CSV table of C-alpha atoms in Angstrom, one decimal:
chain,number,residue,atom,x,y,z
A,1,UNK,CA,24.2,-5.1,-21.1
A,2,UNK,CA,25.3,-7.1,-18.0
A,3,UNK,CA,22.6,-8.6,-15.9
A,4,UNK,CA,23.9,-6.9,-12.7
A,5,UNK,CA,25.4,-3.6,-11.7
A,6,UNK,CA,28.0,-3.2,-8.9
A,7,UNK,CA,28.6,-0.1,-7.0
A,8,UNK,CA,31.2,0.5,-4.3
A,9,UNK,CA,29.8,2.0,-1.1
A,10,UNK,CA,31.6,4.8,0.7
A,11,UNK,CA,30.2,3.5,4.0
A,12,UNK,CA,31.0,0.6,6.2
A,13,UNK,CA,29.1,-2.6,5.7
A,14,UNK,CA,26.5,-2.1,8.4
A,15,UNK,CA,26.2,1.7,7.6
A,16,UNK,CA,25.6,0.8,3.9
A,17,UNK,CA,22.6,-1.4,4.9
A,18,UNK,CA,21.3,1.3,7.1
A,19,UNK,CA,21.7,4.0,4.4
A,20,UNK,CA,20.0,1.8,1.8
A,21,UNK,CA,17.1,1.1,4.0
A,22,UNK,CA,16.6,4.7,4.8
A,23,UNK,CA,17.0,5.9,1.2
A,24,UNK,CA,14.6,3.3,-0.1
A,25,UNK,CA,11.9,3.9,2.5
A,26,UNK,CA,12.2,7.7,2.1
A,27,UNK,CA,11.2,7.2,-1.6
A,28,UNK,CA,8.2,5.0,-0.7
A,29,UNK,CA,9.7,1.6,-1.1
A,30,UNK,CA,8.8,-1.2,1.4
A,31,UNK,CA,11.6,-3.3,2.8
A,32,UNK,CA,10.0,-6.8,2.7
A,33,UNK,CA,12.9,-8.7,4.1
A,34,UNK,CA,16.6,-8.4,5.1
A,35,UNK,CA,18.4,-11.7,4.9
A,36,UNK,CA,21.8,-11.9,6.7
A,37,UNK,CA,23.4,-14.6,4.6
A,38,UNK,CA,26.6,-14.6,6.7
A,39,UNK,CA,24.6,-15.4,9.8
A,40,UNK,CA,22.8,-18.2,7.9
A,41,UNK,CA,26.1,-19.7,6.8
A,42,UNK,CA,27.4,-19.5,10.4
A,43,UNK,CA,24.3,-21.3,11.6
A,44,UNK,CA,25.3,-24.4,9.6
A,45,UNK,CA,29.0,-24.1,10.5
A,46,UNK,CA,30.2,-22.3,7.4
A,47,UNK,CA,32.0,-19.0,7.1
A,48,UNK,CA,31.5,-16.3,4.6
A,49,UNK,CA,32.3,-12.6,4.4
A,50,UNK,CA,29.5,-10.1,5.4
A,51,UNK,CA,26.7,-10.6,2.9
A,52,UNK,CA,23.2,-9.3,3.3
A,53,UNK,CA,20.3,-9.3,0.8
A,54,UNK,CA,17.6,-6.6,1.0
A,55,UNK,CA,14.3,-7.4,-0.6
A,56,UNK,CA,12.3,-4.3,-1.4
A,57,UNK,CA,9.6,-2.9,-3.7
A,58,UNK,CA,6.5,-0.8,-4.1
A,59,UNK,CA,3.3,-2.8,-4.7
A,60,UNK,CA,1.8,0.3,-6.4
A,61,UNK,CA,4.5,0.2,-9.1
A,62,UNK,CA,5.1,-3.6,-9.2
A,63,UNK,CA,1.6,-4.9,-9.4
A,64,UNK,CA,0.8,-3.4,-12.8
A,65,UNK,CA,3.9,-5.1,-14.2
A,66,UNK,CA,2.8,-8.5,-12.7
A,67,UNK,CA,-0.7,-8.0,-14.1
A,68,UNK,CA,0.8,-7.3,-17.6
A,69,UNK,CA,3.1,-10.4,-17.4
A,70,UNK,CA,2.2,-12.7,-14.4
A,71,UNK,CA,5.5,-14.6,-14.6
A,72,UNK,CA,7.3,-11.3,-14.0
A,73,UNK,CA,6.5,-11.9,-10.4
A,74,UNK,CA,9.6,-14.0,-10.4
A,75,UNK,CA,11.6,-10.8,-10.6
A,76,UNK,CA,9.6,-8.9,-7.9
A,77,UNK,CA,10.1,-7.7,-5.3
A,78,UNK,CA,13.4,-6.3,-6.2
A,79,UNK,CA,16.7,-7.2,-4.5
A,80,UNK,CA,19.9,-5.5,-3.6
A,81,UNK,CA,22.9,-7.4,-2.3
A,82,UNK,CA,25.4,-5.8,0.1
A,83,UNK,CA,28.6,-7.7,0.4
A,84,UNK,CA,32.2,-7.2,1.6
A,85,UNK,CA,35.2,-8.2,-0.4
A,86,UNK,CA,38.8,-7.4,0.3
A,87,UNK,CA,37.8,-4.5,2.6
A,88,UNK,CA,35.4,-3.0,0.0
A,89,UNK,CA,31.7,-2.8,0.5
A,90,UNK,CA,29.9,-3.7,-2.8
A,91,UNK,CA,26.3,-3.2,-3.6
A,92,UNK,CA,24.9,-5.4,-6.4
A,93,UNK,CA,21.5,-5.2,-8.1
A,94,UNK,CA,19.8,-6.0,-11.4
A,95,UNK,CA,19.3,-2.8,-13.4
A,96,UNK,CA,15.8,-2.2,-14.9
A,97,UNK,CA,17.2,-2.4,-18.5
A,98,UNK,CA,18.3,-6.0,-17.8
A,99,UNK,CA,14.7,-6.9,-16.9
A,100,UNK,CA,13.3,-5.6,-20.2
A,101,UNK,CA,11.2,-8.3,-21.9
A,102,UNK,CA,11.8,-11.0,-19.2
A,103,UNK,CA,8.9,-13.4,-18.6
A,104,UNK,CA,6.8,-11.7,-21.4
A,105,UNK,CA,6.9,-8.2,-19.9
A,106,UNK,CA,5.7,-5.8,-22.6
A,107,UNK,CA,8.4,-3.5,-24.1
A,108,UNK,CA,9.1,-0.4,-22.1
A,109,UNK,CA,7.5,-1.5,-18.8
A,110,UNK,CA,10.8,-2.5,-17.1
A,111,UNK,CA,11.8,1.1,-17.2
A,112,UNK,CA,9.2,1.8,-14.5
A,113,UNK,CA,11.7,0.1,-12.1
A,114,UNK,CA,14.7,2.3,-13.0
A,115,UNK,CA,14.0,4.9,-10.3
A,116,UNK,CA,15.3,2.6,-7.6
A,117,UNK,CA,18.8,2.6,-9.2
A,118,UNK,CA,19.3,6.3,-8.4
A,119,UNK,CA,18.0,5.8,-4.9
A,120,UNK,CA,20.5,3.0,-4.3
A,121,UNK,CA,23.4,4.9,-5.7
A,122,UNK,CA,22.6,8.0,-3.6
A,123,UNK,CA,22.0,5.9,-0.5
A,124,UNK,CA,25.5,4.5,-0.6
A,125,UNK,CA,27.3,7.5,-1.9
A,126,UNK,CA,28.6,5.2,-4.6
A,127,UNK,CA,30.2,5.2,-8.0
A,128,UNK,CA,30.6,2.3,-10.4
A,129,UNK,CA,33.1,-0.3,-9.3
């Protein structure tokens, strides 16, 4: 299993971010932060393609995982990266299965995070890249 999954969005870069936010919030996720990495690069005189990181989660779902394995807090909240490459808008995230057993998380608990994957895919109208 790879550590990340990449989907290609059918939307423009900015519309992808908007659709992701709406889809996640509609399913009860909190958007904790949106980091415009392209803007940060420009602020220090560097250039990079459009790249934005959304940090999201649901404390009701994530807290029990952190209680079961306190170091699992390094993985939460969850993140989804939206980036543009060669005219394509790509959406990259770590699937729940790749988090299984990390930081002492008891077997089977990572699967509780899998619901976000379908929300992300639906939000960007995507298929695997």
